[in-house]
Amino acid sequence: MPDTPRNRMKAIGKLGERQVSIWRRKPMGAMMPESGEALARTLSWPHLVALGIGAIVGTGILTLIGVGADRAGPAVLVSFAIAGAICACAALCYAEMASAIPASGSAYTYSYAVLGEVIAWIVGWSLILEYSLVVSTVAVGWSGYAVGALRWFGLDLPPALANGPALGGVINLPAIVIIALVAGLLMLGTRESARVNTALVVLKLATLALFVAVALPAFDPANLHPFTPYGYGSVAGAGGVKFGVMGAAAIIFFAFYGFDAISTAAEETKRPDRDLAIGIVGSMLACTLIYLVVAAAAVGAVPFARFSNSAEPLALILRELGRGGVATIVGLAAAIALPTVLLAFLYGQSRIFLVMARDGFLPHGLARVSKRGTPVRITLVTAILVAVIAGLVPLDVIASLANAGTLCAFVAVAACVLVSRRRDPEMRRPFRTPAAWLIAPLAIGGCLYLFTSLQVVTQVAFFAWNAIGLAVYFLYARNRARV
């Protein structure tokens, strides 16, 4: 067999297939796709920043500011800052790994290359939990907005088509429709999806700017007292809910993640060495600033107890200020822009599934891409999976369970930075995490602390999900892996 790069890659692959250790690592040279599986490079850093903001700014700030205020009071501002700081540390670690390994798959891919197969499987399995829950819950949440909007136009959707079986209906049709539309856009092309996403992100930011412009002039310092009614720690309350600044930070964390979806776009980025770091870090910094401004305007305009239990806290605050018309505009604009979250997370989930299919953990035929360079097959399969969940299962916004999967991925990526720095100090790193031996441990420690601040039932559910995942790995996936 001639000594060509492709034949050497095949030899590496055969060697990997003979290794059966659960700690085997995927060679760096095998990260890039084979012919017929490569994705089209159509994205630049503005697209990536918009993708990150579209994923991060969504149901989190629109709903969780009320949940956070209920648990921390006005000190929810500190909770936002803590969650943002932990995510910023994780984002810097993601930026280093994404620029060093510019392949799809995000934390799953980095773990496979650095930490070993079984860790990569656990991370990938946890990401399936995160992305599936986020996409499904956002779709169901959007369905509620859509049903209300239809009523404004004199159209009343029958309850049988607006709710799943457990809620007395037959199927949640709007949730399925929005997933189908977003999936269709993704299958049309990545560039086209990015353009639509950018336009909706601008609308979303304009909506939040409108809220701040109306609420901030009503800022009253008296609304900030007492600032920490439940303390700074994480204190257990009724029903297993944890109060205090850290208890709120653990749930508000849901409002920050989404930048990890940018790392799944590595293969479709024109200049991954530069653009991935700009997209990840830039979107994270922008969203942290946006959240702090919006949170300050909210808790300063109205006493936190008046909006803490609301499903639409920003609109309620505007109505409390006598601006019902603006509240309607904010609610409608939020409903229109909310699909950016679906687009970003459905995009990320399909790319993670794509890489797992390449690695043999899913049927390899799903890794094929269309002539336009988009993974049509895996996007379709992903959309069907999520649509079934959203259409038939009654999902509350159980942010904490999705958080558990994300925390697992963040810990793994930070660990990848430390292990690769020690094992491969000469490894090419176009972006280097500043003060890595401080930032990465802070990301790991912060994520582990946030995990302990989650409800016990969430922690149990997370470990149960991964116990099932390990059973699937040892009974099915391990012997099918194509290293």
XYZ file of C-alpha atoms in Angstrom:
483
model
C 0.000 0.000 0.000
C 1.547 3.375 -1.046
C 2.687 5.646 1.776
C 0.156 8.435 1.269
C -1.471 10.616 3.940
C -4.832 8.926 3.395
C -3.343 5.419 3.661
C -1.533 6.440 6.839
C -4.875 7.677 8.199
C -6.479 4.315 7.343
C -3.663 2.518 9.142
C -4.157 4.699 12.201
C -7.872 3.945 12.066
C -7.277 0.170 11.893
C -4.857 0.396 14.799
C -7.486 2.298 16.779
C -10.103 -0.348 15.975
C -7.846 -3.021 17.464
C -7.574 -1.078 20.699
C -10.418 -2.037 22.978
C -9.444 -0.043 26.062
C -12.126 2.304 27.269
C -9.363 4.919 27.643
C -8.244 4.835 24.006
C -7.928 8.296 22.488
C -8.777 9.437 18.994
C -5.636 10.599 17.135
C -5.606 14.296 16.252
C -5.044 13.398 12.617
C -8.274 11.421 12.528
C -10.452 14.351 13.654
C -11.142 15.692 10.180
C -13.891 14.012 8.116
C -13.504 11.648 5.210
C -14.468 12.494 1.645
C -18.243 12.935 1.339
C -18.592 13.885 5.002
C -16.915 17.316 5.001
C -19.086 20.315 5.819
C -18.986 23.520 3.764
C -16.951 26.371 5.288
C -19.314 29.350 5.049
C -19.174 31.090 8.457
C -17.098 34.027 9.684
C -16.778 35.553 13.154
C -19.881 37.845 12.935
C -21.980 34.748 12.168
C -20.467 32.956 15.162
C -21.043 35.863 17.546
C -24.662 36.050 16.362
C -25.011 32.276 16.783
C -23.714 32.541 20.350
C -25.927 35.476 21.284
C -28.890 33.775 19.626
C -28.329 30.684 21.786
C -27.514 32.483 25.029
C -30.086 35.304 25.022
C -33.404 33.487 25.085
C -35.768 31.951 27.584
C -33.102 32.411 30.263
C -33.285 36.179 30.566
C -36.982 36.242 29.625
C -38.064 33.886 32.415
C -35.236 32.951 34.776
C -34.695 36.462 36.084
C -37.962 35.942 37.980
C -36.889 32.527 39.272
C -33.506 33.923 40.287
C -35.063 36.877 42.109
C -37.369 34.489 43.958
C -34.318 32.610 45.264
C -31.848 35.464 45.864
C -33.872 38.683 46.006
C -32.102 41.794 44.632
C -28.819 39.887 45.059
C -29.809 38.102 41.856
C -27.446 40.677 40.335
C -24.587 38.919 42.119
C -25.960 35.553 40.997
C -25.831 36.720 37.370
C -22.261 37.951 37.857
C -21.134 34.649 39.449
C -22.768 32.472 36.788
C -21.319 34.731 34.093
C -17.822 34.578 35.590
C -17.872 30.762 35.756
C -19.125 30.585 32.180
C -16.460 33.080 31.092
C -13.758 30.776 32.487
C -15.326 27.848 30.658
C -15.612 29.930 27.473
C -11.874 30.671 27.510
C -11.183 26.927 27.796
C -13.567 26.226 24.922
C -11.819 28.853 22.800
C -8.439 27.147 23.276
C -9.701 23.642 22.506
C -11.820 24.784 19.539
C -8.889 26.563 17.899
C -6.545 23.633 18.594
C -9.008 21.002 17.323
C -11.137 22.765 14.649
C -13.560 19.872 14.182
C -17.259 19.464 14.935
C -18.368 17.751 18.107
C -17.499 20.347 20.760
C -16.733 18.893 24.223
C -17.303 15.338 22.954
C -14.551 15.676 20.338
C -12.068 17.318 22.705
C -12.665 14.643 25.338
C -12.142 11.860 22.784
C -8.788 13.340 21.766
C -7.507 14.143 25.265
C -9.326 12.210 28.012
C -10.293 8.923 26.373
C -13.275 7.171 24.825
C -15.379 6.421 27.893
C -15.144 10.038 29.106
C -16.023 11.233 25.603
C -19.068 8.955 25.606
C -20.243 10.293 28.980
C -19.795 13.865 27.765
C -21.600 13.146 24.483
C -24.415 11.382 26.345
C -24.704 14.367 28.704
C -24.802 16.766 25.746
C -27.666 14.752 24.280
C -29.530 15.378 27.553
C -28.718 19.100 27.487
C -29.567 19.823 23.864
C -32.681 17.638 23.728
C -34.164 19.253 26.843
C -33.350 22.772 25.713
C -34.753 22.357 22.199
C -37.870 20.561 23.408
C -38.665 22.953 26.250
C -38.066 26.048 24.121
C -40.333 24.593 21.414
C -43.090 23.918 23.952
C -42.594 27.378 25.454
C -42.801 28.957 22.017
C -45.995 27.009 21.405
C -47.660 28.899 24.257
C -46.652 32.236 22.703
C -47.852 31.074 19.284
C -51.278 29.985 20.551
C -51.710 33.369 22.233
C -50.588 35.233 19.110
C -53.055 33.292 16.968
C -55.864 34.428 19.268
C -54.912 38.034 18.579
C -55.699 37.338 14.906
C -58.992 35.619 15.713
C -57.661 32.069 15.344
C -58.251 29.716 18.263
C -56.260 26.486 18.014
C -58.172 23.498 19.490
C -56.688 22.297 22.817
C -56.252 18.837 21.277
C -53.660 20.317 18.887
C -52.004 22.655 21.393
C -51.168 20.147 24.151
C -49.669 16.683 24.461
C -51.651 13.660 25.732
C -50.707 14.218 29.386
C -52.333 17.671 29.277
C -55.601 16.425 27.798
C -54.693 17.005 24.161
C -53.468 14.831 21.324
C -50.301 16.554 20.125
C -48.536 19.886 20.550
C -48.703 20.900 16.904
C -47.100 24.383 17.138
C -44.039 22.895 18.861
C -43.624 20.368 16.051
C -44.176 23.012 13.380
C -41.492 25.363 14.708
C -38.978 22.505 15.009
C -39.773 21.480 11.412
C -39.299 25.048 10.159
C -35.972 25.492 11.953
C -34.747 22.063 10.798
C -35.763 22.887 7.228
C -33.781 26.112 7.398
C -30.721 24.250 8.702
C -31.005 21.662 5.924
C -31.286 24.446 3.340
C -27.817 25.662 4.200
C -25.644 26.916 7.052
C -25.074 30.349 5.498
C -28.803 30.888 4.978
C -29.513 29.802 8.557
C -26.840 32.183 9.854
C -28.368 35.136 7.997
C -31.858 34.507 9.383
C -30.391 33.967 12.851
C -28.507 37.277 12.699
C -31.673 39.192 11.768
C -33.622 37.612 14.639
C -30.778 38.286 17.087
C -30.916 42.003 16.172
C -34.681 41.955 16.883
C -34.084 40.214 20.207
C -31.469 42.743 21.316
C -33.721 45.620 20.254
C -36.478 44.120 22.427
C -34.244 43.998 25.493
C -33.021 47.527 24.775
C -36.660 48.695 24.703
C -37.275 47.076 28.098
C -34.214 48.743 29.616
C -35.139 52.137 28.121
C -38.577 51.968 29.782
C -37.655 50.290 33.094
C -34.330 51.919 33.964
C -35.751 55.455 34.460
C -38.047 53.946 37.131
C -35.044 52.635 39.108
C -35.622 53.044 42.857
C -32.735 52.159 45.237
C -35.309 51.245 47.912
C -36.214 48.179 45.841
C -32.736 46.776 46.526
C -33.314 46.474 50.284
C -32.811 43.998 51.818
C -30.211 43.084 49.214
C -29.591 39.480 50.333
C -32.784 38.278 52.053
C -31.695 34.620 51.763
C -27.934 34.974 52.236
C -25.020 34.273 49.924
C -24.757 30.514 50.259
C -27.024 27.783 48.976
C -29.731 27.080 51.554
C -32.293 24.274 51.153
C -35.916 25.367 51.269
C -39.333 23.802 50.788
C -39.651 21.201 48.042
C -35.902 20.813 47.678
C -35.501 24.316 46.208
C -32.197 25.947 47.119
C -32.222 29.656 47.994
C -29.451 32.216 48.367
C -27.090 33.790 45.866
C -25.448 30.476 44.891
C -28.761 28.633 44.754
C -29.981 31.274 42.297
C -26.701 31.156 40.353
C -27.131 27.402 39.837
C -30.454 27.915 38.067
C -29.496 31.184 36.333
C -26.560 29.300 34.810
C -29.139 28.075 32.273
C -29.359 31.629 30.955
C -25.662 31.759 30.050
C -24.731 28.608 28.260
C -25.161 28.306 24.546
C -21.733 29.559 23.514
C -20.682 25.905 23.362
C -22.856 25.620 20.235
C -20.275 27.844 18.511
C -17.586 25.205 18.951
C -19.746 22.724 17.018
C -19.388 25.056 13.999
C -15.608 24.579 13.788
C -15.688 22.646 10.501
C -17.931 25.271 8.897
C -15.820 28.272 9.894
C -13.685 29.960 7.243
C -10.857 30.912 9.616
C -11.260 28.704 12.694
C -7.888 29.708 14.192
C -9.149 33.263 14.696
C -12.921 33.259 14.370
C -13.821 30.548 16.908
C -12.139 32.380 19.783
C -13.745 35.677 18.770
C -17.168 34.044 18.504
C -16.999 32.173 21.817
C -15.422 34.852 24.004
C -17.133 37.769 22.246
C -20.657 36.384 22.577
C -20.041 35.435 26.218
C -18.817 38.916 27.185
C -21.621 40.645 25.284
C -24.310 38.499 26.894
C -22.921 38.941 30.421
C -23.089 42.728 29.999
C -26.624 42.516 28.544
C -27.853 40.344 31.405
C -26.433 42.571 34.130
C -28.033 45.686 32.609
C -31.419 43.989 32.144
C -31.319 42.483 35.658
C -30.419 45.840 37.213
C -33.285 47.549 35.386
C -35.703 44.813 36.496
C -34.925 44.625 40.225
C -34.611 48.407 40.465
C -37.933 49.188 38.801
C -40.219 46.904 40.832
C -39.845 45.081 44.198
C -38.628 41.588 43.364
C -41.516 39.840 45.155
C -43.987 41.259 42.623
C -42.423 39.547 39.605
C -40.448 36.643 41.122
C -43.116 33.991 40.431
C -44.115 35.216 36.971
C -43.592 33.169 33.818
C -43.101 36.461 31.928
C -41.313 38.730 34.431
C -40.175 41.411 31.979
C -43.678 41.911 30.572
C -45.136 41.936 34.095
C -42.668 44.639 35.188
C -43.680 46.787 32.230
C -47.361 46.361 33.095
C -46.609 47.272 36.727
C -45.087 50.478 35.375
C -48.265 51.207 33.425
C -46.709 50.400 30.040
C -49.031 47.639 28.885
C -48.536 48.484 25.218
C -44.772 48.133 25.492
C -45.267 44.867 27.389
C -47.293 43.499 24.455
C -44.568 44.554 22.000
C -41.858 42.918 24.117
C -43.870 39.689 24.398
C -44.581 39.547 20.659
C -40.986 40.358 19.659
C -39.697 37.739 22.093
C -41.958 35.123 20.506
C -40.713 36.027 17.028
C -37.043 35.967 18.065
C -37.195 32.908 20.332
C -36.542 30.438 17.470
C -32.899 31.615 17.437
C -32.418 29.455 20.541
C -33.971 26.496 18.721
C -31.773 27.117 15.701
C -28.537 27.308 17.699
C -29.193 24.245 19.854
C -30.694 22.101 17.074
C -27.671 23.065 14.991
C -25.303 22.066 17.797
C -27.076 18.800 18.571
C -27.094 17.714 14.925
C -23.337 18.375 14.665
C -22.604 16.364 17.802
C -24.723 13.483 16.464
C -22.873 13.855 13.139
C -19.471 13.304 14.781
C -20.777 10.422 16.894
C -22.028 8.817 13.662
C -18.594 9.271 12.083
C -17.090 7.550 15.125
C -19.451 4.575 14.808
C -21.569 5.265 17.889
C -24.510 5.943 15.537
C -25.133 4.422 12.058
C -22.315 5.681 9.842
C -24.648 6.479 6.940
C -26.035 9.392 8.949
C -22.684 11.164 8.598
C -23.130 11.785 4.864
C -23.666 15.403 3.797
C -25.618 16.914 0.902
C -24.161 18.575 -2.198
C -24.589 21.913 -0.410
C -22.295 20.686 2.370
C -24.992 20.326 5.050
C -25.721 17.180 7.126
C -29.308 16.701 5.950
C -29.733 13.130 7.206
C -28.597 13.704 10.774
C -30.465 17.032 10.987
C -33.666 15.284 9.941
C -33.185 12.466 12.458
C -32.378 14.962 15.225
C -35.460 17.054 14.407
C -37.727 14.001 14.483
C -36.341 12.909 17.863
C -36.811 16.342 19.423
C -40.228 16.873 17.789
C -41.544 13.626 19.278
C -40.466 14.769 22.742
C -41.881 18.270 22.288
C -45.120 17.097 20.675
C -46.060 14.345 23.113
C -44.338 14.982 26.448
C -45.512 17.723 28.860
C -42.303 19.630 29.512
C -41.943 22.343 32.110
C -38.851 24.498 31.776
C -36.718 22.130 33.860
C -33.600 24.240 33.414
C -31.706 22.555 36.218
C -31.626 19.129 34.512
C -30.267 20.629 31.315
C -27.768 22.511 33.474
C -26.378 19.244 34.850
C -25.440 18.014 31.371
C -23.826 21.331 30.523
C -21.825 21.447 33.748
C -20.439 18.001 32.920
C -19.299 19.216 29.482
C -17.737 22.390 30.893
C -15.736 20.423 33.478
C -14.500 18.061 30.753
C -13.336 20.887 28.458
C -11.485 22.656 31.285
C -9.852 19.327 32.178
C -8.875 18.878 28.510
C -6.995 22.191 28.624
C -4.990 21.138 31.690
C -4.268 17.592 30.491
C -3.256 18.669 26.974
C -1.012 21.434 28.373
C 0.783 18.807 30.485
C 0.809 15.945 27.970
C 1.388 17.909 24.729
C 3.032 21.224 25.658
C 4.109 21.785 22.033
C 0.603 21.265 20.658
C -0.472 23.995 18.239
C -2.835 26.392 20.035
C -3.831 29.437 17.946
C -5.687 30.731 21.013
C -4.252 30.128 24.461
C -6.330 30.464 27.621
C -4.667 33.218 29.693
C -3.447 31.991 33.085
C -4.713 28.515 32.165
C -3.633 26.922 35.446
C -5.862 29.429 37.243
C -8.770 29.824 34.798
C -9.346 26.108 34.095
C -9.393 25.067 37.805
C -11.769 27.980 38.500
C -14.069 26.695 35.747
C -13.931 23.144 37.156
C -14.408 24.214 40.777
C -17.175 26.672 39.906
C -19.081 24.117 37.839
C -18.785 21.449 40.542
C -20.042 23.912 43.160
C -22.977 24.868 40.954
C -23.765 21.176 40.517
C -23.929 20.724 44.305
C -26.292 23.733 44.401
C -28.804 21.979 42.122
C -31.789 20.187 43.616
C -31.100 16.646 44.820
C -33.703 15.212 42.440
C -31.816 16.824 39.550
C -28.520 15.324 40.657
C -30.105 11.857 40.995
C -31.709 12.163 37.542
C -28.377 13.158 36.009
C -26.537 10.156 37.475
C -29.388 7.843 36.460
C -29.213 9.166 32.880
C -25.470 8.504 32.737
C -25.874 5.037 34.282
C -28.164 4.241 31.343
C -25.581 5.772 29.028
C -22.777 3.594 30.360
C -24.942 0.498 29.890
C -25.523 1.525 26.261
C -21.806 2.106 25.819
C -20.669 -1.287 27.135
C -23.482 -3.279 25.515
C -23.565 -1.541 22.120
C -21.285 1.396 21.358
C -17.890 0.256 22.618
C -17.342 -2.465 20.038
C -18.659 -0.320 17.174
C -16.370 2.665 17.701
C -14.289 3.605 14.631
C -11.255 5.354 16.125
